[in-house]
Coordinates of C-alpha atoms and ligand atoms in Angstrom, one line a residue:
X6 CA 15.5 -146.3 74.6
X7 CA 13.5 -146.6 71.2
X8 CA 16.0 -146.2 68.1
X9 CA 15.1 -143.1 66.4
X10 CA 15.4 -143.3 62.0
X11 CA 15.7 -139.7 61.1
X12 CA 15.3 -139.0 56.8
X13 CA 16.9 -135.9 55.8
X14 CA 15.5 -135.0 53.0
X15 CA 18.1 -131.9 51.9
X16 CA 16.8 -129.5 49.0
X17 CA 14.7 -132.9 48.0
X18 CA 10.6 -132.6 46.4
X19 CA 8.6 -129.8 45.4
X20 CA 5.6 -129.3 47.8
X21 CA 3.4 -132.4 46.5
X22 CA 6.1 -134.6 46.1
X23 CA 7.1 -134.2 49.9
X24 CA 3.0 -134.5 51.0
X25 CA 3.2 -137.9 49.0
X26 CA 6.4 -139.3 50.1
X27 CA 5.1 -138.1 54.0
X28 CA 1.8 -140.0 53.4
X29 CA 4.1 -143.2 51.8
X30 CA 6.0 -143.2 55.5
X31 CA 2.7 -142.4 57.6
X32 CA 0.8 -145.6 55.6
X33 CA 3.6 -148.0 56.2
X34 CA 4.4 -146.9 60.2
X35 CA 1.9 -148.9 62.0
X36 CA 3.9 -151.8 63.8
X37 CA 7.4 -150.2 63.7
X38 CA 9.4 -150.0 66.8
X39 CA 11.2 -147.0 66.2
X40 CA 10.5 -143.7 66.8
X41 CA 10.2 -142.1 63.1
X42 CA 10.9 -138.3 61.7
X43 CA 11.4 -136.7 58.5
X44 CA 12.9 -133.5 57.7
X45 CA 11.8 -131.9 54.5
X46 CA 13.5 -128.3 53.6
X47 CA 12.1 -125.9 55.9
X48 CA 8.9 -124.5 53.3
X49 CA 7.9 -127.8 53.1
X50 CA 7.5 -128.0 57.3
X51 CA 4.2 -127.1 57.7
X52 CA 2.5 -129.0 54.9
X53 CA 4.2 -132.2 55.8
X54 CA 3.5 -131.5 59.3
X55 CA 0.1 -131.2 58.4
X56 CA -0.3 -134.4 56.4
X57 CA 1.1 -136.5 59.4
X58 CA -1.3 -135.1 62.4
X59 CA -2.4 -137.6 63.8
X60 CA 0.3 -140.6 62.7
X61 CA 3.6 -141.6 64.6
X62 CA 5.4 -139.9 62.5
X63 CA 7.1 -136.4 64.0
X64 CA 8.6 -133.3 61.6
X65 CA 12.2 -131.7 61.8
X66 CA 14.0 -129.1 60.0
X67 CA 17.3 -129.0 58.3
X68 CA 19.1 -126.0 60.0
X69 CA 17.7 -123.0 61.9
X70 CA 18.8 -119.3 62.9
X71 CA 20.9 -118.6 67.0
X72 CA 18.6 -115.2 66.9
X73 CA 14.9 -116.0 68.0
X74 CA 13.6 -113.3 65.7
X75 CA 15.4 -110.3 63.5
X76 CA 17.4 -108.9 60.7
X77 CA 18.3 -112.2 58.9
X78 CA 17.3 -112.1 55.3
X79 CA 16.7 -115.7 54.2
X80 CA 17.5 -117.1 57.4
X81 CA 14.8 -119.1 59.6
X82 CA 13.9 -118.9 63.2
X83 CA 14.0 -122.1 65.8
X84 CA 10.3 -120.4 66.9
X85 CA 9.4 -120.6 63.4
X86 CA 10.2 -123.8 62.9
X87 CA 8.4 -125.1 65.9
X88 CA 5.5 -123.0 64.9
X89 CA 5.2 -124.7 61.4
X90 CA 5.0 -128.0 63.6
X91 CA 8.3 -129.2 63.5
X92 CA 9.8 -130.9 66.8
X93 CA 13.3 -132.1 66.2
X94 CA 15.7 -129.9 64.0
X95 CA 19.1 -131.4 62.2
X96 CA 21.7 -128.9 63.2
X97 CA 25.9 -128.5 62.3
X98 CA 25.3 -131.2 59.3
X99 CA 28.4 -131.2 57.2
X100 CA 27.1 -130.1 54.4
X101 CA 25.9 -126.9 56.4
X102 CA 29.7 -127.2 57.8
X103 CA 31.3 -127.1 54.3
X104 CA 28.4 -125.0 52.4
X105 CA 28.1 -122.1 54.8
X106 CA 31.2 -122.8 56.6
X107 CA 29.4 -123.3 59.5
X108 CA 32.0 -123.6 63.0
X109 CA 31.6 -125.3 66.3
X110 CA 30.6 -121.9 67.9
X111 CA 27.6 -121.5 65.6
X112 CA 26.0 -124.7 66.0
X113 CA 26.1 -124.2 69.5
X114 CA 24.1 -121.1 69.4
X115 CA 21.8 -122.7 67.0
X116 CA 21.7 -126.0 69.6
X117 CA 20.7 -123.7 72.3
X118 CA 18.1 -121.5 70.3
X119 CA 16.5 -124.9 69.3
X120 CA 16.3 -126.2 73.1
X121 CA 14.9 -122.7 73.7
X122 CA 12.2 -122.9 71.1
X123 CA 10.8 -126.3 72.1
X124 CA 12.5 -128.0 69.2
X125 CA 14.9 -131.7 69.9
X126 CA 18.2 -130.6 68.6
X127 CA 20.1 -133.6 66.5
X128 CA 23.4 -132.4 66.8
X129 CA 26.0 -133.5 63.4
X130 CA 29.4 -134.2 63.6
X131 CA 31.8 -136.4 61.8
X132 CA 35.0 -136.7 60.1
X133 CA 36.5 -136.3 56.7
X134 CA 38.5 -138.8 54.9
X135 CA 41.6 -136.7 55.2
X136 CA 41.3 -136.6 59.3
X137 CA 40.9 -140.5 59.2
X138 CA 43.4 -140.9 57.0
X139 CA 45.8 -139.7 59.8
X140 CA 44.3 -141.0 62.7
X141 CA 42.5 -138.2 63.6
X142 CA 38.8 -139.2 63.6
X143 CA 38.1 -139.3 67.3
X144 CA 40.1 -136.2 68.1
X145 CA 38.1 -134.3 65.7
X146 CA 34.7 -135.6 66.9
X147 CA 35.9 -135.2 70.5
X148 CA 36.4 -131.4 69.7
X149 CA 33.1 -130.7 67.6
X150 CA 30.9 -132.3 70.0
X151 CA 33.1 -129.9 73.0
X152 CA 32.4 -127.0 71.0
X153 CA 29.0 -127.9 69.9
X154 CA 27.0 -129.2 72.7
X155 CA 25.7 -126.6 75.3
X156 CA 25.7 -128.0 78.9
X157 CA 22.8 -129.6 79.8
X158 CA 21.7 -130.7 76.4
X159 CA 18.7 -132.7 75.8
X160 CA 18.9 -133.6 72.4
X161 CA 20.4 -136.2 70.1
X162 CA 23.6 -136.7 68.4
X163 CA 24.6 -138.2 64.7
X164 CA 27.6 -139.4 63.9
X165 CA 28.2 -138.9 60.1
X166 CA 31.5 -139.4 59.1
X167 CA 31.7 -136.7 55.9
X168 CA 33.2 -139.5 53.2
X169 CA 30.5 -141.9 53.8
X170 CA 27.5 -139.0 53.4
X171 CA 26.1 -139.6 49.7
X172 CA 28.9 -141.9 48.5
X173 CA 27.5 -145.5 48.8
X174 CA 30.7 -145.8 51.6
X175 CA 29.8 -146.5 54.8
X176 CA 31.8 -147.4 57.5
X177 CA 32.9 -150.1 58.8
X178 CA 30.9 -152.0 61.7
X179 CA 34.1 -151.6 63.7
X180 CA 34.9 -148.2 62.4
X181 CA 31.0 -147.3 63.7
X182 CA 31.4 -149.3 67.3
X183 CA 34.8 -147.6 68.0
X184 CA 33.4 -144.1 67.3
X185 CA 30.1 -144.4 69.2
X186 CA 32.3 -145.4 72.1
X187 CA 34.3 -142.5 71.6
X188 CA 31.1 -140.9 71.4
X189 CA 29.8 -141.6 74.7
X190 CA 33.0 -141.1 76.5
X191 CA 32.5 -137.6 75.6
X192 CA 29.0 -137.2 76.5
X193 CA 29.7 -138.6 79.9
X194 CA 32.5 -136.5 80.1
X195 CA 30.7 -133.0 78.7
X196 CA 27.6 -133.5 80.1
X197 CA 28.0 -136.4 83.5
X198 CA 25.8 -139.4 83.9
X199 CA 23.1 -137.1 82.1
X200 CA 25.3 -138.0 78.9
X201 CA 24.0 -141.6 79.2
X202 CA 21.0 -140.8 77.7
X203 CA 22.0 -139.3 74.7
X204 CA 21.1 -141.2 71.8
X205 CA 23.7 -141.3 69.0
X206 CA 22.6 -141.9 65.9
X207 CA 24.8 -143.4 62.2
X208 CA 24.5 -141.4 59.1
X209 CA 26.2 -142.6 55.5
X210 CA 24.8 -144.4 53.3
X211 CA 22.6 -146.2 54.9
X212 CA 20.0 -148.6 53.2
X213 CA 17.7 -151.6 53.8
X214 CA 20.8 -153.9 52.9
X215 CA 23.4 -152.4 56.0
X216 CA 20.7 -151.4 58.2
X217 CA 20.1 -154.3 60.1
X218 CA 23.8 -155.1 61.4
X219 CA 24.8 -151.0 61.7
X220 CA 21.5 -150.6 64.2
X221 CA 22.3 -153.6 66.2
X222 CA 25.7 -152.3 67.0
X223 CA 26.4 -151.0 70.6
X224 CA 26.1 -147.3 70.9
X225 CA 23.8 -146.8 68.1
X226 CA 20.5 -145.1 68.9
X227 CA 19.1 -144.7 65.1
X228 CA 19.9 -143.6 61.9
X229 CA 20.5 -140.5 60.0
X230 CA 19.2 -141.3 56.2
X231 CA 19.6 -139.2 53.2
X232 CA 19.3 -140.3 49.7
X233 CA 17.3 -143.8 51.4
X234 CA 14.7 -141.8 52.8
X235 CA 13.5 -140.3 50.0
X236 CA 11.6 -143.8 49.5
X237 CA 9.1 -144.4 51.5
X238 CA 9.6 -148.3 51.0
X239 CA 13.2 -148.1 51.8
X240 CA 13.2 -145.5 54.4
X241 CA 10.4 -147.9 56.5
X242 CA 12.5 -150.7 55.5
X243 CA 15.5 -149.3 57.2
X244 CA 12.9 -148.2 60.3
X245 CA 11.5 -152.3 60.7
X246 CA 15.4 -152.9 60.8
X247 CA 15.5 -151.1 64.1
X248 CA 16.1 -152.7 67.2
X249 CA 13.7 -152.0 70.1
X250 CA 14.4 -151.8 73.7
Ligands
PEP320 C1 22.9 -137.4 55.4 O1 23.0 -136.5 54.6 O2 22.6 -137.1 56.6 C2 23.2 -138.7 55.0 C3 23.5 -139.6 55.9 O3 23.1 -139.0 53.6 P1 23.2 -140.4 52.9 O4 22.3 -141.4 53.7 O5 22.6 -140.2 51.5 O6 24.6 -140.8 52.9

């Protein structure tokens, strides 16, 4: 299965800025393995999505509504994403855990009204440094991909434990191969030999320097990027990094 390198760009760029830094990406794609995405803030969607028709390179969003449509001032609809011209959406990222205090439950809603709209959910969940600090990362990630995950699920999942998102940590190649076993356990379990095909993708801190050995680990389908992939140059370098096959 192609690797898929995912950039989140958060509440990143005015509307220009995230035109130019899609066109960087889309100019530097040709010859690259991987499957690419970027994922501006959502009133960025449709421009972005416009300035990549035509190139390799596909448009997510950072977080949608459960409802399809309704009384949700602020909020934003999986339809509406799709619409704009998105095709993957980032949901249950920690920060969306943490910031809006977002549970299991919900991003299971959201996972399903995502499926529903057309849209390939990529599915967060990760540990903090407390839980780790006691053992407790795989129990925790065992539980939010049990409560997150609808049954079937064609989507992907990223591992991103929360200490290494945004903090120049990242974990350790062990720490990464122990958890993305962990990780597929689960998915076989949840979901049967469907769970196979899953891909799970590594998020925290990673940059054209760590790429290379965290892609070629077992287990690990792609990257989630942050602050990296609001570079075009380091964002592609991380994507060239990618392991085909
Ligand atoms: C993220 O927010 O998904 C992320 C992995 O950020 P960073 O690469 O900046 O750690």
């Amino acid at each position: 299965m192609r690797q898929l390198i995912a950039g989140n760009w958060k509440m990143h760029c005015l509307m220009r800025e995230a035109v130019a830094l899609a066109e960087g990406v889309a100019a530097g794609a040709g010859g690259i393995a991987a499957e690419l995405l970027v994922c501006p803030t959502a009133l960025h969607v449709a421009a972005v999505a416009a300035a990549l028709k035509g190139t390799p390179v596909a448009v997510g969003g950072q977080d949608c509504h459960a409802a399809k449509q309704g009384a949700h001032t602020g909020d934003i609809a999986a339809p509406m994403l799709r619409d704009a011209g998105a095709t993957f959406v980032i949901l249950g990222h920690s920060e969306r855990r943490h910031d809006h205090h977002e549970t299991d439950a919900q991003v299971r809603a959201k996972t399903v009204a995502a499926i529903e709209a057309g849209l390939t959910p990529i599915v967060c969940v990760g540990e903090t440094e407390a839980h780790r600090s006691v053992g407790e990362e795989q129990s925790v990630v065992a539980g939010q991909l049990a409560g997150s995950l609808p049954t079937p699920f064609p989507g992907v999942v990223a591992y991103e434990p929360v200490w290494a998102i945004g903090t120049g940590k990242t974990a350790t190649e062990a720490d990464v191969e122990a958890m993305h076993g962990c990780i597929r356990r689960e998915l076989l379990r949840l979901l049967g030999a469907a769970g196979a095909g899953v891909r799970i993708l590594y998020g925290g801190s990673v940059r054209p320097a760590n790429a290379g050995s965290l892609l070629a680990l077992p287990e690990v389908g792609g990257a989630l990027v942050g602050g990296a992939s609001l570079k075009a140059d380091d964002f592609l370098a991380i994507a060239r990094a990618a392991v085909s096959g």
